């Protein structure tokens, strides 16, 4: 992991910008915004915009920091649109296709690079 630098730390209520890569536990590439001009932007603590595992992992990071994290299934999905089924990850984050079936034992691998903190 790369620690990053600067006085600001990503914590509750701060707006952060980051790039990410998502892979399945077997290393299979799923999605990324790494080559997009637009970073992902959200306010730390807003679980309507980001999955819980990423929200927890980004806390304490500094600009330029990189974290590689494994997210267990209970922290990798948002609640579904009906009948208790898992729904899509929040818009603009995670797979571009909706995850239709929850793989209860699947651990997701994220690499996050923090670009900016406000």
XYZ file of C-alpha atoms in Angstrom:
118
model
C 0.000 0.000 0.000
C 1.053 3.577 -0.641
C 0.421 5.860 2.332
C -0.112 9.190 0.544
C 0.685 12.661 1.834
C -0.821 15.923 3.026
C -2.589 17.121 6.140
C -6.118 16.160 5.119
C -7.400 12.687 5.943
C -10.470 11.071 4.397
C -12.997 10.930 7.217
C -16.735 11.330 7.860
C -18.309 14.119 5.828
C -15.300 14.902 3.629
C -15.746 14.749 -0.134
C -13.177 12.510 -1.815
C -12.224 11.710 -5.395
C -10.631 8.410 -6.322
C -9.881 5.909 -9.060
C -10.662 2.220 -8.577
C -10.258 -1.229 -10.098
C -12.621 -4.091 -9.217
C -11.746 -7.776 -9.561
C -13.394 -10.986 -8.454
C -11.628 -13.132 -5.868
C -10.182 -15.288 -8.673
C -8.488 -12.209 -10.183
C -10.992 -11.840 -13.029
C -11.252 -8.171 -14.039
C -14.790 -6.801 -13.600
C -14.665 -3.033 -14.037
C -12.645 0.125 -13.437
C -12.667 3.877 -13.809
C -8.872 3.892 -14.021
C -8.827 5.123 -17.633
C -11.800 7.442 -17.334
C -11.179 11.178 -17.175
C -13.702 11.451 -14.358
C -12.799 10.150 -10.906
C -15.464 8.707 -8.618
C -16.636 11.417 -6.172
C -18.593 10.891 -2.959
C -18.938 12.140 0.592
C -17.434 9.729 3.129
C -20.263 8.105 5.061
C -22.833 8.308 2.242
C -23.736 4.632 1.846
C -26.263 5.460 -0.873
C -23.385 6.370 -3.156
C -20.783 3.703 -2.311
C -20.669 0.187 -0.871
C -19.901 -0.203 2.828
C -16.571 -1.993 2.303
C -15.128 0.860 0.261
C -16.498 3.498 2.634
C -14.713 1.846 5.551
C -11.500 1.254 3.596
C -11.144 4.821 2.354
C -11.294 6.316 5.848
C -7.874 7.411 7.036
C -6.395 7.662 3.549
C -4.394 10.677 2.351
C -4.075 12.116 -1.168
C -1.938 9.865 -3.361
C -2.579 6.871 -1.111
C -3.320 3.467 -2.611
C -5.116 0.648 -0.831
C -5.708 -2.875 -2.033
C -8.597 -4.358 -0.136
C -10.629 -7.550 -0.010
C -14.291 -6.894 0.661
C -16.462 -9.683 2.080
C -19.913 -10.246 0.530
C -21.778 -8.639 3.433
C -19.976 -5.351 2.664
C -19.930 -5.586 -1.143
C -23.572 -5.236 -2.141
C -26.329 -2.692 -1.696
C -29.828 -3.832 -0.840
C -31.896 -4.882 -3.810
C -34.908 -3.479 -5.503
C -37.270 -6.160 -4.254
C -37.725 -9.548 -2.658
C -34.462 -9.163 -0.734
C -32.375 -9.686 -3.868
C -29.122 -7.777 -4.224
C -29.341 -4.784 -6.490
C -26.815 -2.901 -8.530
C -23.918 -1.139 -6.924
C -24.551 2.626 -6.729
C -24.573 4.471 -10.057
C -21.092 5.196 -11.345
C -19.395 2.700 -9.070
C -18.615 -0.939 -9.564
C -19.675 -3.100 -12.455
C -21.410 -1.308 -15.287
C -23.790 -4.250 -15.471
C -26.168 -4.963 -12.624
C -25.128 -7.809 -10.370
C -28.185 -10.029 -10.563
C -27.111 -12.834 -8.294
C -25.352 -12.552 -5.005
C -22.460 -14.945 -4.612
C -22.564 -15.301 -0.826
C -19.009 -16.545 -0.500
C -17.472 -14.202 -3.076
C -14.865 -11.767 -1.793
C -14.334 -8.754 -4.054
C -10.907 -7.206 -4.578
C -10.622 -3.441 -4.958
C -7.654 -1.221 -5.589
C -8.333 2.393 -4.690
C -6.137 5.432 -5.372
C -7.188 8.603 -3.553
C -6.821 11.712 -5.743
C -8.392 14.557 -3.779
C -9.966 15.409 -0.413
C -12.167 18.446 0.313
